[in-house]
Coordinates of N, CA and C in Angstrom, one line a residue:
M82 N -102.6 143.0 -20.7 CA -102.8 143.2 -19.3 C -102.6 144.7 -18.9
V83 N -101.6 145.4 -19.5 CA -101.4 146.8 -19.2 C -102.5 147.6 -19.7
I84 N -103.0 147.2 -20.9 CA -104.1 148.0 -21.6 C -105.3 147.9 -20.8
A85 N -105.6 146.7 -20.3 CA -106.8 146.5 -19.5 C -106.8 147.3 -18.2
Q86 N -105.6 147.4 -17.6 CA -105.5 148.1 -16.3 C -105.6 149.6 -16.6
V87 N -105.1 150.1 -17.7 CA -105.2 151.5 -18.1 C -106.7 151.9 -18.3
R88 N -107.4 151.0 -19.0 CA -108.8 151.2 -19.2 C -109.6 151.3 -17.9
T89 N -109.2 150.5 -16.9 CA -109.9 150.5 -15.6 C -109.5 151.7 -14.8
E90 N -108.3 152.2 -14.9 CA -107.8 153.3 -14.2 C -108.5 154.6 -14.7
G91 N -108.6 154.6 -16.1 CA -109.3 155.8 -16.7 C -108.4 157.0 -16.8
G92 N -108.5 157.7 -17.9 CA -107.9 159.0 -18.1 C -106.4 158.8 -18.4
R93 N -105.8 160.0 -18.8 CA -104.4 160.0 -19.2 C -103.5 159.8 -18.0
E94 N -103.8 160.4 -16.9 CA -102.9 160.3 -15.7 C -102.9 158.9 -15.2
G95 N -104.0 158.2 -15.2 CA -104.0 156.9 -14.7 C -103.1 156.0 -15.7
G96 N -103.3 156.2 -16.9 CA -102.5 155.5 -17.9 C -101.0 155.8 -17.8
R97 N -100.6 157.0 -17.6 CA -99.2 157.3 -17.4 C -98.7 156.7 -16.1
A98 N -99.4 156.7 -15.0 CA -99.0 156.1 -13.8 C -98.8 154.6 -14.0
C99 N -99.7 153.9 -14.7 CA -99.6 152.5 -14.9 C -98.4 152.2 -15.8
Y100 N -98.2 153.0 -16.8 CA -97.0 152.8 -17.7 C -95.7 153.0 -16.9
R101 N -95.6 154.0 -16.1 CA -94.4 154.2 -15.3 C -94.2 153.0 -14.4
A102 N -95.2 152.5 -13.7 CA -95.1 151.4 -12.8 C -94.6 150.2 -13.5
Y103 N -95.2 149.8 -14.7 CA -94.8 148.7 -15.4 C -93.4 148.8 -16.0
A104 N -93.1 150.0 -16.5 CA -91.8 150.2 -17.1 C -90.7 150.1 -16.1
F105 N -90.9 150.6 -14.9 CA -89.9 150.5 -13.9 C -89.8 149.0 -13.4
R106 N -90.9 148.4 -13.3 CA -90.9 147.0 -12.8 C -90.2 146.1 -13.8
F107 N -90.4 146.2 -15.1 CA -89.8 145.3 -16.1 C -88.6 145.9 -16.7
H108 N -88.0 146.9 -16.1 CA -86.7 147.5 -16.6 C -86.8 148.0 -18.0
I109 N -87.9 148.5 -18.4 CA -88.0 149.1 -19.8 C -87.1 150.3 -19.9
F110 N -87.1 151.2 -18.9 CA -86.3 152.3 -19.0 C -85.8 152.6 -17.5
R111 N -84.5 153.0 -17.5 CA -84.0 153.4 -16.2 C -82.8 154.3 -16.6
S112 N -82.6 155.4 -15.8 CA -81.5 156.2 -16.0 C -80.3 155.6 -15.3
P113 N -79.1 156.0 -15.6 CA -77.9 155.5 -14.9 C -78.0 155.8 -13.4
N114 N -78.6 156.9 -13.0 CA -78.6 157.3 -11.6 C -79.6 156.3 -10.8
T115 N -80.6 155.8 -11.5 CA -81.5 154.9 -10.8 C -80.9 153.5 -10.7
L116 N -80.1 153.1 -11.7 CA -79.4 151.8 -11.7 C -78.4 151.7 -10.6
F117 N -77.6 152.7 -10.5 CA -76.5 152.8 -9.5 C -76.6 154.1 -8.8
P118 N -77.4 154.2 -7.8 CA -77.6 155.5 -7.1 C -76.4 156.0 -6.4
S119 N -75.5 155.2 -5.9 CA -74.4 155.6 -5.2 C -73.1 155.2 -5.8
L120 N -72.8 155.8 -7.0 CA -71.6 155.5 -7.7 C -70.4 156.1 -6.9
P121 N -69.3 155.4 -6.8 CA -68.1 156.0 -6.1 C -67.6 157.1 -7.0
P122 N -67.0 158.2 -6.3 CA -66.4 159.2 -7.1 C -65.1 158.8 -7.9
S123 N -64.8 159.5 -8.9 CA -63.6 159.1 -9.7 C -62.3 159.4 -8.9
L124 N -61.2 158.8 -9.3 CA -60.0 159.0 -8.6 C -59.5 160.5 -8.7
A125 N -59.8 161.1 -9.8 CA -59.4 162.5 -10.0 C -60.2 163.4 -9.0
A126 N -61.5 163.1 -8.8 CA -62.3 163.9 -7.9 C -61.8 163.7 -6.5
I127 N -61.4 162.5 -6.1 CA -60.9 162.3 -4.8 C -59.6 163.0 -4.6
E128 N -58.7 163.0 -5.6 CA -57.4 163.7 -5.5 C -57.6 165.2 -5.4
D129 N -58.6 165.7 -6.1 CA -58.8 167.2 -6.1 C -59.3 167.6 -4.7
V130 N -60.1 166.7 -4.0 CA -60.5 167.1 -2.7 C -59.4 167.0 -1.7
V131 N -58.5 166.0 -1.8 CA -57.3 165.9 -0.9 C -56.4 167.1 -1.1
V132 N -56.1 167.4 -2.4 CA -55.2 168.5 -2.6 C -55.8 169.8 -2.1
S133 N -57.1 170.1 -2.3 CA -57.7 171.3 -1.8 C -57.6 171.4 -0.3
K134 N -57.8 170.2 0.4 CA -57.7 170.2 1.9 C -56.3 170.5 2.3
R135 N -55.3 169.9 1.6 CA -53.9 170.2 1.9 C -53.5 171.6 1.7
R136 N -54.0 172.2 0.6 CA -53.8 173.6 0.3 C -54.3 174.5 1.5
G137 N -55.5 174.2 2.0 CA -56.1 174.9 3.1 C -55.2 174.8 4.3
Q138 N -54.7 173.6 4.6 CA -53.9 173.4 5.8 C -52.6 174.2 5.6
Y139 N -52.0 174.2 4.4 CA -50.7 174.9 4.2 C -51.0 176.4 4.4
E140 N -52.1 176.9 3.8 CA -52.4 178.3 3.9 C -52.6 178.7 5.4
E141 N -53.3 177.9 6.1 CA -53.5 178.2 7.5 C -52.2 178.2 8.3
A142 N -51.3 177.2 8.1 CA -50.1 177.2 8.8 C -49.2 178.4 8.4
L143 N -49.2 178.8 7.1 CA -48.4 179.9 6.7 C -49.0 181.2 7.2
S144 N -50.3 181.3 7.4 CA -50.8 182.6 7.9 C -50.4 182.7 9.4
A145 N -50.2 181.6 10.1 CA -49.8 181.7 11.5 C -48.3 182.0 11.6
D146 N -47.5 181.4 10.7 CA -46.1 181.6 10.7 C -45.5 181.7 9.3
P147 N -45.4 182.8 8.7 CA -45.0 182.9 7.3 C -43.5 182.6 7.0
L148 N -42.8 182.5 8.1 CA -41.3 182.2 7.9 C -41.0 180.7 8.2
D149 N -42.0 179.9 8.2 CA -41.8 178.4 8.3 C -41.5 177.8 6.9
Y150 N -40.2 177.7 6.7 CA -39.7 177.3 5.4 C -40.0 175.8 5.1
D151 N -40.1 175.0 6.1 CA -40.5 173.6 5.8 C -41.9 173.5 5.2
T152 N -42.8 174.4 5.7 CA -44.2 174.4 5.1 C -44.2 175.0 3.7
W153 N -43.3 176.0 3.5 CA -43.2 176.5 2.1 C -42.7 175.5 1.1
F154 N -41.7 174.7 1.6 CA -41.2 173.7 0.7 C -42.2 172.6 0.4
D155 N -43.0 172.2 1.4 CA -44.0 171.2 1.2 C -45.1 171.7 0.3
Y156 N -45.5 173.0 0.5 CA -46.5 173.6 -0.3 C -46.1 173.7 -1.8
T157 N -44.8 174.1 -2.0 CA -44.3 174.2 -3.4 C -44.3 172.8 -4.1
R158 N -43.9 171.8 -3.3 CA -43.9 170.4 -3.9 C -45.3 170.0 -4.2
L159 N -46.3 170.4 -3.4 CA -47.7 170.0 -3.7 C -48.1 170.7 -5.0
E160 N -47.8 172.0 -5.1 CA -48.2 172.7 -6.4 C -47.5 172.2 -7.6
E161 N -46.2 171.8 -7.4 CA -45.4 171.2 -8.6 C -46.0 169.9 -9.0
G162 N -46.5 169.1 -8.0 CA -47.1 167.9 -8.4 C -48.4 168.0 -9.2
Q163 N -49.1 169.2 -9.0 CA -50.4 169.4 -9.7 C -50.1 169.9 -11.1
G164 N -48.9 170.6 -11.3 CA -48.6 171.0 -12.7 C -49.2 172.2 -13.2
D165 N -49.9 173.0 -12.4 CA -50.5 174.2 -12.8 C -49.5 175.4 -12.6
L166 N -49.0 175.8 -13.8 CA -47.8 176.7 -13.8 C -48.1 178.1 -13.1
P167 N -49.3 178.7 -13.3 CA -49.6 180.0 -12.6 C -49.6 179.8 -11.1
S168 N -50.2 178.7 -10.6 CA -50.2 178.6 -9.1 C -48.9 178.2 -8.6
I169 N -48.0 177.5 -9.3 CA -46.7 177.2 -8.9 C -45.9 178.5 -8.8
R170 N -46.0 179.4 -9.8 CA -45.3 180.7 -9.7 C -45.8 181.5 -8.6
E171 N -47.1 181.5 -8.3 CA -47.6 182.3 -7.2 C -47.1 181.9 -5.9
V172 N -47.0 180.6 -5.7 CA -46.5 180.1 -4.4 C -45.0 180.4 -4.2
Y173 N -44.3 180.2 -5.3 CA -42.8 180.6 -5.2 C -42.6 182.0 -5.0
E174 N -43.4 182.9 -5.6 CA -43.3 184.3 -5.4 C -43.6 184.7 -4.0
R175 N -44.7 184.1 -3.4 CA -45.0 184.4 -2.0 C -44.0 183.9 -1.1
A176 N -43.4 182.7 -1.4 CA -42.3 182.2 -0.5 C -41.1 183.1 -0.5
I177 N -40.7 183.6 -1.7 CA -39.5 184.4 -1.8 C -39.8 185.8 -1.1
A178 N -41.0 186.2 -1.1 CA -41.3 187.5 -0.5 C -41.1 187.5 1.0
N179 N -41.1 186.4 1.6 CA -41.0 186.2 3.1 C -39.5 186.1 3.4
L180 N -38.8 187.2 3.6 CA -37.4 187.1 4.0 C -37.3 187.1 5.5
P181 N -36.2 186.6 6.0 CA -36.0 186.7 7.4 C -35.9 188.1 7.9
P182 N -36.2 188.5 9.1 CA -36.2 189.8 9.6 C -34.8 190.4 9.8
V183 N -33.8 189.6 9.8 CA -32.4 190.1 10.1 C -31.8 190.5 8.8
A184 N -31.2 191.7 8.7 CA -30.6 192.2 7.5 C -29.2 191.6 7.2
E185 N -28.5 191.3 8.3 CA -27.1 190.8 8.1 C -27.0 189.4 8.8
K186 N -26.0 188.6 8.3 CA -25.8 187.3 8.9 C -25.0 187.4 10.2
R187 N -25.3 186.5 11.0 CA -24.6 186.4 12.3 C -23.8 185.1 12.3
F188 N -22.6 185.2 12.6 CA -21.7 184.0 12.5 C -21.5 183.4 13.9

C-alpha cells in the first residue's frame, strides 16, 4: 500500500513525505520529545529554581539593609543546605564584614 502511494506521488520528496506520514501514524519511530512533549521537570531542577529565587530575595533584602542579621542567618542556612563550600564561605565573609556602626558597647 505504501509503495503504491509512493509511486503515485512520484519522486523522492513525495516518497519521503509518505514514509514520514506512515511512520508517524503507525508509531514506527518517535523521539522521546514527541511521545511526551510536556515532561515535568525533575525535582533537582525545581529545587535549583527555588533556591536561586530565594538567593535573589536575600540579596535584595541585604542590599537594602546590610545589618539585618536575621536575613544573614537565613541566607547562611540556605547556603549550608546547598553544600557548596565556596559560596558558604563567601556568604559568611560578607556577613562578618558588616559590623554595627557603634565602636563601643552601651550598657
